[in-house]
Structures are given as structure tokens and as C-alpha cells.
mmCIF file of C-alpha atoms in Angstrom:
data_model
loop_
_atom_site.group_PDB
_atom_site.id
_atom_site.type_symbol
_atom_site.label_atom_id
_atom_site.label_comp_id
_atom_site.label_asym_id
_atom_site.label_seq_id
_atom_site.Cartn_x
_atom_site.Cartn_y
_atom_site.Cartn_z
ATOM 1 C CA MET N 529 64.168 -6.434 -67.915
ATOM 2 C CA MET N 530 61.087 -4.683 -69.266
ATOM 3 C CA LYS N 531 59.654 -7.825 -70.705
ATOM 4 C CA ASN N 532 59.700 -9.508 -67.306
ATOM 5 C CA ALA N 533 58.318 -6.418 -65.560
ATOM 6 C CA LEU N 534 55.557 -6.036 -68.093
ATOM 7 C CA TYR N 535 54.209 -9.555 -67.976
ATOM 8 C CA THR N 536 54.201 -10.172 -64.238
ATOM 9 C CA PRO N 537 50.945 -11.683 -62.911
ATOM 10 C CA THR N 538 50.163 -8.382 -61.167
ATOM 11 C CA ILE N 539 50.355 -6.328 -64.376
ATOM 12 C CA ILE N 540 48.348 -8.946 -66.302
ATOM 13 C CA LEU N 541 45.632 -8.959 -63.630
ATOM 14 C CA MET N 542 45.579 -5.156 -63.747
ATOM 15 C CA ALA N 543 44.953 -5.282 -67.506
ATOM 16 C CA ILE N 544 42.133 -7.822 -67.079
ATOM 17 C CA ALA N 545 40.581 -5.743 -64.289
ATOM 18 C CA ALA N 546 40.734 -2.599 -66.449
ATOM 19 C CA GLY N 547 38.921 -4.440 -69.242
ATOM 20 C CA ILE N 548 36.179 -5.765 -66.947
ATOM 21 C CA CYS N 549 35.646 -2.421 -65.184
ATOM 22 C CA THR N 550 35.243 -0.463 -68.396
ATOM 23 C CA GLY N 551 33.543 -3.202 -70.415
ATOM 24 C CA GLY N 552 30.876 -3.627 -67.739
ATOM 25 C CA ASN N 553 29.378 -0.318 -68.847
ATOM 26 C CA TYR N 554 28.776 -1.691 -72.347
ATOM 27 C CA PHE N 555 27.264 -5.120 -71.594
ATOM 28 C CA SER N 556 23.686 -3.853 -71.850
ATOM 29 C CA GLN N 557 23.946 -2.238 -75.291
ATOM 30 C CA PRO N 558 23.161 -5.377 -77.359
ATOM 31 C CA LEU N 559 20.875 -6.802 -74.632
ATOM 32 C CA ILE N 560 18.100 -4.205 -74.660
ATOM 33 C CA HIS N 561 15.603 -6.532 -76.330
ATOM 34 C CA SER N 562 16.487 -9.545 -74.149
ATOM 35 C CA ILE N 563 16.316 -7.516 -70.930
ATOM 36 C CA SER N 564 12.986 -6.018 -71.994
ATOM 37 C CA VAL N 565 11.486 -9.461 -72.566
ATOM 38 C CA SER N 566 12.932 -10.925 -69.356
ATOM 39 C CA LEU N 567 11.822 -8.070 -67.080
ATOM 40 C CA ASP N 568 8.591 -7.279 -68.982
ATOM 41 C CA LEU N 569 9.673 -3.762 -69.941
ATOM 42 C CA THR N 570 9.386 -1.574 -73.006
ATOM 43 C CA GLU N 571 12.590 -1.168 -74.978
ATOM 44 C CA THR N 572 12.366 2.591 -74.392
ATOM 45 C CA THR N 573 12.544 1.988 -70.641
ATOM 46 C CA THR N 574 15.385 -0.517 -70.941
ATOM 47 C CA ALA N 575 17.361 1.913 -73.106
ATOM 48 C CA TRP N 576 17.939 3.943 -69.948
ATOM 49 C CA VAL N 577 20.331 1.231 -68.733
ATOM 50 C CA PRO N 578 23.195 1.892 -71.212
ATOM 51 C CA THR N 579 22.489 5.633 -71.065
ATOM 52 C CA LEU N 580 22.774 5.669 -67.278
ATOM 53 C CA ALA N 581 25.935 3.561 -67.471
ATOM 54 C CA GLN N 582 27.676 6.204 -69.590
ATOM 55 C CA ILE N 583 26.451 9.141 -67.488
ATOM 56 C CA THR N 584 27.553 7.595 -64.194
ATOM 57 C CA TYR N 585 30.888 6.493 -65.661
ATOM 58 C CA ALA N 586 31.612 10.088 -66.704
ATOM 59 C CA CYS N 587 30.587 11.318 -63.230
ATOM 60 C CA GLY N 588 32.905 8.779 -61.612
ATOM 61 C CA LEU N 589 35.819 9.906 -63.768
ATOM 62 C CA LEU N 590 35.295 13.564 -62.926
ATOM 63 C CA PHE N 591 34.308 13.421 -59.258
ATOM 64 C CA LEU N 592 35.822 10.193 -57.869
ATOM 65 C CA MET N 593 39.080 9.640 -59.751
ATOM 66 C CA PRO N 594 40.785 12.782 -58.302
ATOM 67 C CA LEU N 595 40.629 11.033 -54.919
ATOM 68 C CA GLY N 596 43.713 9.144 -56.107
ATOM 69 C CA ASP N 597 45.796 12.245 -55.349
ATOM 70 C CA ILE N 598 44.642 12.658 -51.735
ATOM 71 C CA LEU N 599 44.005 9.084 -50.517
ATOM 72 C CA GLU N 600 46.151 5.948 -50.304
ATOM 73 C CA LYS N 601 45.836 4.401 -53.771
ATOM 74 C CA ARG N 602 45.868 0.677 -52.944
ATOM 75 C CA LYS N 603 42.992 0.969 -50.481
ATOM 76 C CA LEU N 604 41.063 3.293 -52.799
ATOM 77 C CA LEU N 605 41.520 0.912 -55.737
ATOM 78 C CA PHE N 606 40.312 -2.042 -53.657
ATOM 79 C CA ILE N 607 37.186 -0.161 -52.534
ATOM 80 C CA PHE N 608 36.390 0.969 -56.087
ATOM 81 C CA MET N 609 36.871 -2.527 -57.547
ATOM 82 C CA LEU N 610 34.831 -4.059 -54.723
ATOM 83 C CA LEU N 611 31.947 -1.677 -55.387
ATOM 84 C CA ALA N 612 32.193 -2.081 -59.180
ATOM 85 C CA SER N 613 32.012 -5.873 -58.817
ATOM 86 C CA SER N 614 29.059 -5.481 -56.425
ATOM 87 C CA GLY N 615 27.246 -3.416 -59.041
ATOM 88 C CA LEU N 616 27.786 -6.094 -61.692
ATOM 89 C CA ILE N 617 26.548 -8.820 -59.340
ATOM 90 C CA ILE N 618 23.458 -6.784 -58.393
ATOM 91 C CA SER N 619 22.707 -6.327 -62.105
ATOM 92 C CA GLY N 620 23.163 -10.055 -62.661
ATOM 93 C CA PHE N 621 20.653 -10.948 -59.946
ATOM 94 C CA SER N 622 18.159 -8.234 -60.938
ATOM 95 C CA HIS N 623 14.528 -9.295 -61.229
ATOM 96 C CA ASN N 624 13.189 -5.788 -61.858
ATOM 97 C CA ILE N 625 14.294 -2.547 -63.496
ATOM 98 C CA TYR N 626 15.032 -0.822 -60.178
ATOM 99 C CA LEU N 627 17.682 -3.337 -59.125
ATOM 100 C CA LEU N 628 19.163 -3.287 -62.618
ATOM 101 C CA LEU N 629 19.413 0.503 -62.587
ATOM 102 C CA LEU N 630 20.923 0.418 -59.084
ATOM 103 C CA GLY N 631 23.569 -2.071 -60.192
ATOM 104 C CA THR N 632 24.235 -0.009 -63.323
ATOM 105 C CA VAL N 633 24.750 3.194 -61.323
ATOM 106 C CA ILE N 634 27.131 1.507 -58.857
ATOM 107 C CA THR N 635 29.132 -0.119 -61.650
ATOM 108 C CA GLY N 636 29.266 3.089 -63.673
ATOM 109 C CA LEU N 637 30.476 5.264 -60.809
ATOM 110 C CA PHE N 638 33.156 2.929 -59.508
ATOM 111 C CA SER N 639 34.401 1.469 -62.798
ATOM 112 C CA SER N 640 36.666 4.522 -62.757
ATOM 113 C CA ALA N 641 38.895 2.008 -60.938
ATOM 114 C CA ALA N 642 40.193 1.216 -64.429
ATOM 115 C CA GLN N 643 41.674 4.695 -64.645
ATOM 116 C CA LEU N 644 43.247 4.367 -61.192
ATOM 117 C CA LEU N 645 44.985 1.219 -62.400
ATOM 118 C CA LEU N 646 46.799 3.001 -65.240
ATOM 119 C CA PRO N 647 48.886 5.518 -63.252
ATOM 120 C CA LEU N 648 49.351 2.925 -60.513
ATOM 121 C CA ALA N 649 50.852 0.469 -62.999
ATOM 122 C CA ALA N 650 53.026 3.226 -64.468
ATOM 123 C CA SER N 651 54.364 3.853 -60.953
ATOM 124 C CA LEU N 652 55.561 0.246 -60.676
ATOM 125 C CA VAL N 653 58.264 0.688 -63.353
ATOM 126 C CA PRO N 654 60.902 3.332 -64.173
ATOM 127 C CA ILE N 655 59.412 6.386 -65.898
ATOM 128 C CA GLN N 656 61.322 5.697 -69.141
ATOM 129 C CA GLN N 657 59.520 2.339 -69.404
ATOM 130 C CA SER N 658 56.052 3.480 -68.373
ATOM 131 C CA GLY N 659 54.802 3.838 -71.953
ATOM 132 C CA ARG N 660 54.854 0.094 -72.549
ATOM 133 C CA VAL N 661 53.100 -0.664 -69.266
ATOM 134 C CA VAL N 662 50.405 1.927 -69.986
ATOM 135 C CA GLY N 663 50.082 0.501 -73.499
ATOM 136 C CA PHE N 664 49.623 -3.006 -72.141
ATOM 137 C CA LEU N 665 46.911 -1.958 -69.680
ATOM 138 C CA LEU N 666 45.171 0.148 -72.306
ATOM 139 C CA SER N 667 45.117 -2.893 -74.588
ATOM 140 C CA GLY N 668 43.220 -4.711 -71.847
ATOM 141 C CA LEU N 669 40.919 -1.744 -71.287
ATOM 142 C CA MET N 670 40.134 -1.276 -74.976
ATOM 143 C CA MET N 671 39.605 -5.010 -75.480
ATOM 144 C CA GLY N 672 37.102 -4.867 -72.625
ATOM 145 C CA VAL N 673 35.192 -2.058 -74.339
ATOM 146 C CA LEU N 674 35.278 -3.679 -77.774
ATOM 147 C CA LEU N 675 34.534 -7.254 -76.664
ATOM 148 C CA ALA N 676 31.833 -6.337 -74.141
ATOM 149 C CA ARG N 677 29.121 -6.154 -76.786
ATOM 150 C CA SER N 678 30.219 -9.345 -78.551
ATOM 151 C CA LEU N 679 30.584 -11.413 -75.367
ATOM 152 C CA SER N 680 27.343 -10.197 -73.783
ATOM 153 C CA GLY N 681 25.459 -10.992 -76.993
ATOM 154 C CA LEU N 682 27.073 -14.430 -77.200
ATOM 155 C CA MET N 683 26.397 -15.281 -73.534
ATOM 156 C CA SER N 684 22.810 -14.099 -73.879
ATOM 157 C CA THR N 685 22.313 -16.278 -76.950
ATOM 158 C CA LEU N 686 23.836 -19.374 -75.317
ATOM 159 C CA PHE N 687 22.529 -18.928 -71.751
ATOM 160 C CA ALA N 688 20.760 -15.796 -70.455
ATOM 161 C CA TRP N 689 21.310 -12.040 -70.560
ATOM 162 C CA ASN N 690 22.455 -11.808 -66.917
ATOM 163 C CA ILE N 691 25.220 -14.450 -67.070
ATOM 164 C CA ILE N 692 27.850 -12.012 -68.370
ATOM 165 C CA TYR N 693 27.188 -9.721 -65.388
ATOM 166 C CA LEU N 694 27.567 -12.528 -62.845
ATOM 167 C CA ILE N 695 30.738 -14.009 -64.342
ATOM 168 C CA SER N 696 32.499 -10.663 -64.714
ATOM 169 C CA GLY N 697 31.311 -9.453 -61.288
ATOM 170 C CA PHE N 698 32.697 -12.439 -59.387
ATOM 171 C CA LEU N 699 35.888 -12.455 -61.499
ATOM 172 C CA LEU N 700 36.496 -8.775 -60.726
ATOM 173 C CA LEU N 701 35.928 -9.465 -57.021
ATOM 174 C CA ILE N 702 38.584 -12.204 -57.030
ATOM 175 C CA ILE N 703 41.074 -9.994 -58.903
ATOM 176 C CA ALA N 704 40.445 -7.129 -56.447
ATOM 177 C CA ILE N 705 41.365 -9.352 -53.506
ATOM 178 C CA ILE N 706 44.514 -10.663 -55.231
ATOM 179 C CA LEU N 707 45.714 -7.184 -56.228
ATOM 180 C CA HIS N 708 45.084 -5.815 -52.743
ATOM 181 C CA ARG N 709 47.345 -8.509 -51.306
ATOM 182 C CA ASN N 710 50.120 -8.066 -53.870
ATOM 183 C CA ILE N 711 50.377 -4.311 -54.425
ATOM 184 C CA GLY N 712 52.375 -2.210 -51.980
ATOM 185 C CA LEU N 713 51.164 0.951 -50.283
ATOM 186 C CA PHE N 714 51.046 4.191 -52.307
ATOM 187 C CA PRO N 715 50.795 7.182 -49.942
ATOM 188 C CA PRO N 716 48.776 10.200 -51.155
ATOM 189 C CA THR N 717 50.781 12.790 -53.082
ATOM 190 C CA LYS N 718 48.847 15.803 -51.753
ATOM 191 C CA SER N 719 47.222 16.719 -48.432
ATOM 192 C CA GLU N 720 43.994 18.445 -49.468
ATOM 193 C CA ASN N 721 40.320 18.094 -48.741
ATOM 194 C CA TYR N 722 37.954 16.797 -51.400
ATOM 195 C CA ALA N 723 36.258 20.145 -52.121
ATOM 196 C CA LYS N 724 39.591 21.862 -52.777
ATOM 197 C CA THR N 725 40.659 18.985 -55.013
ATOM 198 C CA ILE N 726 37.563 19.289 -57.207
ATOM 199 C CA ARG N 727 37.795 23.096 -57.337
ATOM 200 C CA SER N 728 41.355 22.794 -58.627
ATOM 201 C CA LEU N 729 40.308 20.950 -61.812
ATOM 202 C CA PRO N 730 39.267 23.995 -63.918
ATOM 203 C CA GLN N 731 42.435 25.843 -62.914
ATOM 204 C CA ILE N 732 44.617 22.874 -63.888
ATOM 205 C CA PHE N 733 42.892 22.665 -67.281
ATOM 206 C CA ILE N 734 43.380 26.394 -67.936
ATOM 207 C CA GLN N 735 47.027 26.487 -66.843
ATOM 208 C CA SER N 736 48.284 23.351 -68.622
ATOM 209 C CA ARG N 737 48.365 24.025 -72.359
ATOM 210 C CA ARG N 738 49.592 20.544 -73.189
ATOM 211 C CA LEU N 739 46.849 18.904 -71.126
ATOM 212 C CA ARG N 740 44.282 20.941 -73.067
ATOM 213 C CA THR N 741 45.782 19.998 -76.417
ATOM 214 C CA ARG N 742 45.971 16.301 -75.572
ATOM 215 C CA THR N 743 42.414 16.374 -74.233
ATOM 216 C CA TYR N 744 41.193 17.830 -77.544
ATOM 217 C CA ILE N 745 43.110 15.153 -79.459
ATOM 218 C CA GLY N 746 41.588 12.377 -77.348
ATOM 219 C CA GLY N 747 38.096 13.855 -77.552
ATOM 220 C CA PHE N 748 38.054 14.208 -81.337
ATOM 221 C CA THR N 749 39.569 10.736 -81.777
ATOM 222 C CA PHE N 750 36.906 9.096 -79.620
ATOM 223 C CA ALA N 751 34.251 11.164 -81.415
ATOM 224 C CA CYS N 752 35.367 9.454 -84.646
ATOM 225 C CA VAL N 753 34.977 6.014 -83.068
ATOM 226 C CA SER N 754 31.642 6.849 -81.428
ATOM 227 C CA LEU N 755 30.294 7.723 -84.865
ATOM 228 C CA THR N 756 30.851 4.118 -85.921
ATOM 229 C CA PHE N 757 29.361 2.737 -82.670
ATOM 230 C CA THR N 758 26.225 4.843 -83.163
ATOM 231 C CA THR N 759 25.643 4.137 -86.843
ATOM 232 C CA MET N 760 26.895 0.552 -87.178
ATOM 233 C CA SER N 761 23.561 -1.182 -86.556
ATOM 234 C CA LEU N 762 21.665 1.520 -88.482
ATOM 235 C CA LEU N 763 23.908 0.888 -91.467
ATOM 236 C CA LEU N 764 24.290 -2.900 -91.379
ATOM 237 C CA ALA N 765 20.921 -4.183 -90.088
ATOM 238 C CA PRO N 766 18.702 -3.072 -93.017
ATOM 239 C CA ALA N 767 19.121 -3.787 -96.735
ATOM 240 C CA PRO N 768 21.368 -4.633 -98.452
ATOM 241 C CA TYR N 769 23.268 -6.319 -95.564
ATOM 242 C CA PHE N 770 20.557 -7.623 -93.173
ATOM 243 C CA PHE N 771 23.113 -8.432 -90.449
ATOM 244 C CA SER N 772 21.761 -9.745 -87.126
ATOM 245 C CA ASP N 773 22.579 -8.077 -83.800
ATOM 246 C CA PHE N 774 25.002 -10.882 -82.972
ATOM 247 C CA THR N 775 26.764 -10.575 -86.343
ATOM 248 C CA ILE N 776 27.098 -6.826 -85.888
ATOM 249 C CA GLY N 777 28.510 -7.440 -82.411
ATOM 250 C CA LEU N 778 31.225 -9.607 -83.941
ATOM 251 C CA PHE N 779 32.707 -6.512 -85.559
ATOM 252 C CA GLY N 780 34.097 -5.798 -82.100
ATOM 253 C CA PHE N 781 36.674 -8.506 -82.824
ATOM 254 C CA VAL N 782 37.995 -6.351 -85.673
ATOM 255 C CA GLY N 783 38.641 -3.673 -83.086
ATOM 256 C CA VAL N 784 40.580 -6.122 -80.916
ATOM 257 C CA LEU N 785 43.161 -6.472 -83.691
ATOM 258 C CA GLY N 786 43.544 -2.713 -83.630
ATOM 259 C CA THR N 787 44.152 -2.635 -79.882
ATOM 260 C CA PHE N 788 47.334 -4.682 -80.259
ATOM 261 C CA VAL N 789 48.817 -1.524 -81.755
ATOM 262 C CA ALA N 790 48.772 -0.086 -78.228
ATOM 263 C CA ASN N 791 51.605 -2.402 -77.196
ATOM 264 C CA PHE N 792 53.776 -1.405 -80.159
ATOM 265 C CA SER N 793 53.045 2.297 -79.761
ATOM 266 C CA GLY N 794 53.994 2.119 -76.064
ATOM 267 C CA LYS N 795 57.439 0.860 -77.072
ATOM 268 C CA PHE N 796 57.941 3.699 -79.578
ATOM 269 C CA ILE N 797 56.686 6.255 -77.041
ATOM 270 C CA ASP N 798 59.427 5.175 -74.642
ATOM 271 C CA GLN N 799 61.916 5.694 -77.501
ATOM 272 C CA GLY N 800 60.766 9.295 -78.023
ATOM 273 C CA TYR N 801 58.542 9.045 -81.112
ATOM 274 C CA ILE N 802 55.481 10.636 -79.488
ATOM 275 C CA HIS N 803 54.827 13.317 -82.114
ATOM 276 C CA LYS N 804 55.341 11.009 -85.087
ATOM 277 C CA ILE N 805 52.891 8.477 -83.632
ATOM 278 C CA SER N 806 50.295 11.193 -83.005
ATOM 279 C CA ILE N 807 50.556 12.680 -86.492
ATOM 280 C CA TYR N 808 50.492 9.268 -88.195
ATOM 281 C CA CYS N 809 47.366 8.394 -86.201
ATOM 282 C CA GLY N 810 45.699 11.647 -87.241
ATOM 283 C CA ILE N 811 46.435 10.756 -90.862
ATOM 284 C CA GLY N 812 45.110 7.242 -90.176
ATOM 285 C CA LEU N 813 41.809 8.660 -88.921
ATOM 286 C CA ILE N 814 41.425 10.719 -92.101
ATOM 287 C CA LEU N 815 42.241 7.673 -94.243
ATOM 288 C CA SER N 816 39.700 5.535 -92.368
ATOM 289 C CA TRP N 817 36.853 7.956 -93.097
ATOM 290 C CA ILE N 818 37.834 8.184 -96.751
ATOM 291 C CA LEU N 819 37.608 4.374 -96.880
ATOM 292 C CA PHE N 820 34.280 4.408 -95.001
ATOM 293 C CA SER N 821 32.872 6.675 -97.719
ATOM 294 C CA LEU N 822 33.719 3.982 -100.312
ATOM 295 C CA LEU N 823 31.433 1.422 -98.612
ATOM 296 C CA PRO N 824 28.822 1.386 -101.402
ATOM 297 C CA TYR N 825 31.475 0.038 -103.770
ATOM 298 C CA HIS N 826 32.832 -2.828 -101.648
ATOM 299 C CA PHE N 827 32.222 -3.993 -98.060
ATOM 300 C CA ALA N 828 35.938 -4.745 -97.606
ATOM 301 C CA PHE N 829 36.547 -0.992 -97.368
ATOM 302 C CA TYR N 830 34.413 -0.910 -94.210
ATOM 303 C CA ILE N 831 36.452 -3.666 -92.528
ATOM 304 C CA ILE N 832 39.786 -2.066 -93.449
ATOM 305 C CA ALA N 833 38.554 1.332 -92.262
ATOM 306 C CA LEU N 834 37.429 -0.138 -88.927
ATOM 307 C CA LEU N 835 40.833 -1.722 -88.395
ATOM 308 C CA ILE N 836 42.678 1.541 -89.125
ATOM 309 C CA LEU N 837 40.226 3.512 -86.964
ATOM 310 C CA TYR N 838 40.590 1.256 -83.914
ATOM 311 C CA ALA N 839 44.371 1.067 -84.321
ATOM 312 C CA SER N 840 44.596 4.865 -84.476
ATOM 313 C CA LEU N 841 42.378 5.221 -81.407
ATOM 314 C CA SER N 842 44.518 2.791 -79.401
ATOM 315 C CA ALA N 843 47.806 4.439 -80.353
ATOM 316 C CA VAL N 844 46.509 7.977 -79.730
ATOM 317 C CA HIS N 845 45.075 6.998 -76.348
ATOM 318 C CA VAL N 846 48.324 5.365 -75.197
ATOM 319 C CA THR N 847 50.301 8.387 -76.370
ATOM 320 C CA ASN N 848 47.965 10.838 -74.642
ATOM 321 C CA GLN N 849 47.902 9.049 -71.314
ATOM 322 C CA SER N 850 51.661 8.488 -71.317
ATOM 323 C CA ILE N 851 52.079 12.247 -71.735
ATOM 324 C CA VAL N 852 49.383 13.142 -69.195
ATOM 325 C CA PHE N 853 50.894 10.873 -66.521
ATOM 326 C CA LYS N 854 54.261 12.628 -66.890
ATOM 327 C CA LEU N 855 52.970 16.220 -66.807
ATOM 328 C CA ASN N 856 52.664 16.318 -63.018
ATOM 329 C CA GLN N 857 53.646 13.365 -60.834
ATOM 330 C CA GLU N 858 51.817 14.729 -57.774
ATOM 331 C CA LEU N 859 48.531 15.413 -59.584
ATOM 332 C CA ARG N 860 48.369 12.371 -61.852
ATOM 333 C CA SER N 861 44.823 11.414 -60.885
ATOM 334 C CA ARG N 862 43.489 14.925 -61.458
ATOM 335 C CA PHE N 863 45.241 15.339 -64.785
ATOM 336 C CA ASN N 864 43.916 11.955 -65.889
ATOM 337 C CA ALA N 865 40.406 12.825 -64.653
ATOM 338 C CA ILE N 866 40.381 15.958 -66.810
ATOM 339 C CA TYR N 867 41.722 14.101 -69.838
ATOM 340 C CA MET N 868 39.282 11.198 -69.530
ATOM 341 C CA THR N 869 36.317 13.536 -69.009
ATOM 342 C CA GLY N 870 37.230 15.321 -72.242
ATOM 343 C CA TYR N 871 37.762 11.961 -73.930
ATOM 344 C CA PHE N 872 34.265 10.734 -73.128
ATOM 345 C CA ALA N 873 32.770 14.165 -73.821
ATOM 346 C CA GLY N 874 34.133 13.695 -77.329
ATOM 347 C CA GLY N 875 32.443 10.307 -77.436
ATOM 348 C CA ALA N 876 29.138 11.887 -76.424
ATOM 349 C CA LEU N 877 29.609 14.525 -79.129
ATOM 350 C CA GLY N 878 30.234 11.821 -81.721
ATOM 351 C CA THR N 879 27.167 9.847 -80.641
ATOM 352 C CA THR N 880 24.840 12.858 -80.693
ATOM 353 C CA ALA N 881 26.182 14.375 -83.899
ATOM 354 C CA GLY N 882 26.295 10.954 -85.572
ATOM 355 C CA SER N 883 22.607 10.308 -84.893
ATOM 356 C CA TYR N 884 21.713 13.728 -86.316
ATOM 357 C CA ALA N 885 23.916 13.271 -89.388
ATOM 358 C CA TRP N 886 22.465 9.828 -90.100
ATOM 359 C CA LYS N 887 18.876 11.032 -89.781
ATOM 360 C CA HIS N 888 19.286 14.063 -92.038
ATOM 361 C CA PHE N 889 22.152 13.203 -94.409
ATOM 362 C CA GLY N 890 22.606 9.417 -94.332
ATOM 363 C CA TRP N 891 25.902 7.542 -94.422
ATOM 364 C CA PHE N 892 27.659 10.134 -96.573
ATOM 365 C CA GLY N 893 26.844 12.822 -93.984
ATOM 366 C CA VAL N 894 28.281 10.603 -91.239
ATOM 367 C CA CYS N 895 31.491 10.187 -93.251
ATOM 368 C CA ILE N 896 31.829 13.952 -93.759
ATOM 369 C CA LEU N 897 31.354 14.489 -90.026
ATOM 370 C CA GLY N 898 33.942 11.808 -89.221
ATOM 371 C CA LEU N 899 36.366 13.449 -91.638
ATOM 372 C CA ILE N 900 35.899 16.809 -89.879
ATOM 373 C CA PHE N 901 36.653 15.244 -86.485
ATOM 374 C CA ALA N 902 39.713 13.493 -87.948
ATOM 375 C CA VAL N 903 41.073 16.729 -89.459
ATOM 376 C CA LEU N 904 40.619 18.517 -86.115
ATOM 377 C CA CYS N 905 42.513 15.704 -84.391
ATOM 378 C CA LEU N 906 45.405 15.984 -86.862
ATOM 379 C CA TYR N 907 45.432 19.775 -86.442
ATOM 380 C CA TYR N 908 45.916 19.508 -82.676
ATOM 381 C CA CYS N 909 48.552 16.776 -83.120
ATOM 382 C CA VAL N 910 50.588 19.080 -85.377
ATOM 383 C CA ARG N 911 49.980 22.008 -83.024
ATOM 384 C CA ASP N 912 51.209 19.999 -80.037
ATOM 385 C CA ALA N 913 54.377 19.036 -81.908
ATOM 386 C CA LYS N 914 55.070 22.675 -82.846
ATOM 387 C CA ASN N 915 54.459 23.857 -79.278
ATOM 388 C CA GLN N 916 56.962 21.358 -77.901
ATOM 389 C CA HIS N 917 59.649 22.322 -80.431
ATOM 390 C CA SER N 918 59.165 26.080 -80.083
#
């Protein structure tokens, strides 16, 4: 029964849409040079594009996603996807930096549609089977994030930098129309105004101990991964590797292998192995940074470490969101907004701290920092397990 429910066209389209929405915020990262040349800009100016994408995405998660609790979800999802696709198309047709920044802001704000898709998909199946559905959609979302850099670099090399924006924008528009016609109505779970909804977020975070713990776990896990995103080109572009931007982008395909773990972890979550999965992933993060530190001896350690790191991230994220969605059925969007804000705050911490560690302590300093984040993640995983059994 679950197999059929999981692989319906609607669920598959939801997974693709989640990947496009989130991945659209990462298209520009390997394209800074190409965009600068095309629009006659300095690379410093163009670097504001990926920065603005991350800032507006975080703002959308915090300030727009809670609307899912007080508005009809199908209509809200359609509007968000429509606007996200419009932002991608505007970016694709940009002939100056102002249009590109406008498209980036629109895409960033409304790509939070990806996070509306997750609880919506979980609502389409019995609660005891929701872990596998969430895992499937998160596989699509994570593949979007990991492949965005590789595909945008490839499309830019073969055609032009803006082609990836146009293709994904029009594809997302088509999927939005199909989903709107095939998903039933989901009435709002609460009758509140927007201001009251936003004011409730700090109180929810303070009162829900498990939400706090799972937010810390997600934040420290994504901090580990952001360390690799930040330092990958700094490590692999110069001697002794001399990898090109496109070659470095191909390492995203290693991450795709790791995302398949999300499907398997979703199955085990539904069977009640939440704490074991979390603790094993915390151990996996520690192991990955130990292997990263062995890079000077053999490059294979770096590949193996990346695979373990991405697999751990995928499994932890599926576990966290499966738990968060079940904490409060009426406030799913708000709980998820808090979790995802903490998740990306951890990513920002990893990016900032990683740049500092690289500049002052080199690769070994980055590995020590990653190990600290991994240990903190494992600590909160163990703490969560003890809290639930006490």
C-alpha cells in the first residue's frame, strides 16, 4: 500500500518541485564569474546574488511559512510556487544586475514553498507512514541543493549562464499548475491574524523542549556540511589538486548518493528507530571529519568522508522533520518554520566559522571545527533519547 502511495505522480511532482524551489537559491554560486562577464559587473558585486538568495530564503522560512497554519494550504502553495517560478524566469531574462537581484529576492522569499510541500505530503498518508513520504520529498529537496551547482555550471558551459534559470522556472510553473489541479483543499488549522502567528514563534520555541533539541541537532549538522561547501573550492582549486570550478561542482554528485539514505531512514523512522538513527548519524559526522583530516595522505578519504557526511545530513534531516511534524498537528507550519530557521542559522554559522578557520588555521583548523560541531550534534542526539525515555 505504501509503495503505491509513495510513488504516485503527485508525490513525485512534489519531490521535483521541492528540489527546484530550494536548488534555485544555489544556481548562482558557481556562476559568479560568468554573470560578471555577461552583465559587465565586478565579481564583488555579483557575489551579492548568492548572498541575497540565502538571506531572503531564511526570511521566507521565518516570516512566510507560518502562513500555512492560518491560510488554505493548496492556494498558498500555488501562490508561492507561482511567485518562485516568476523569480527564476525574471533572473533568466535579466540584462542588468537590478533585474537579477529582483528575481533572486522573489525566488528566495517564495522558495519556502518547498517547506510547505513537506507537511502537505505527510498529510496525504496515514501518520504511521509519513516518515517515508517525508524522506522521499527530502531526497528530492536535497538533490536539488546538491545538484544545483553542478547543473548550473554544466548548463553555463554548454549554453549560457541564464539557461538553468529559464528551464527550472518554466518547469516549476507547469508543476505548480498540475499540483493545484490534483491536490484537495486543506483548510487552515488555526484562526489567527498574521501578527499573532509571528509573535507566537518565540513562545513555541521556549515551551517545546523537543523542538529546541531537534533544532540544535539540525543546526549543528548543517554547520558541518556548510564547512565543506565553504572550503571545498579553497581546498581543491590550488596546488596540489588544481581542480576547475566545473570539476569541483561535480562533487555534488557524491552528495546525491548520500541523499538516497533519506528513503531508507524514512522507513526505519516509521518502524520506531528514531533515536538509533540519530545517534548513528552523530557518530557518522564525527567519523567523516576524522577522515577529512586524513586528506593529505590520500584523496580517497575526502570522497568517503563526503559520502558519509551527506548521508548523515539526509538521515538526520528526515528524522528531525518527521518528529517536528508530529509534535503539533495544528501548528505544523510554525514548528517547521522554527526548525528550518535554526537549520539554516547553523549553515550560516558553519560558513562564517569555516572561512575564519581556513584563513587562520588552514584545513586542519576546519577539521577541528567540524569535529566540534559533530560532537555537539551527537550530544543533543543522546540528550533527546534520554529525555524521551525518562
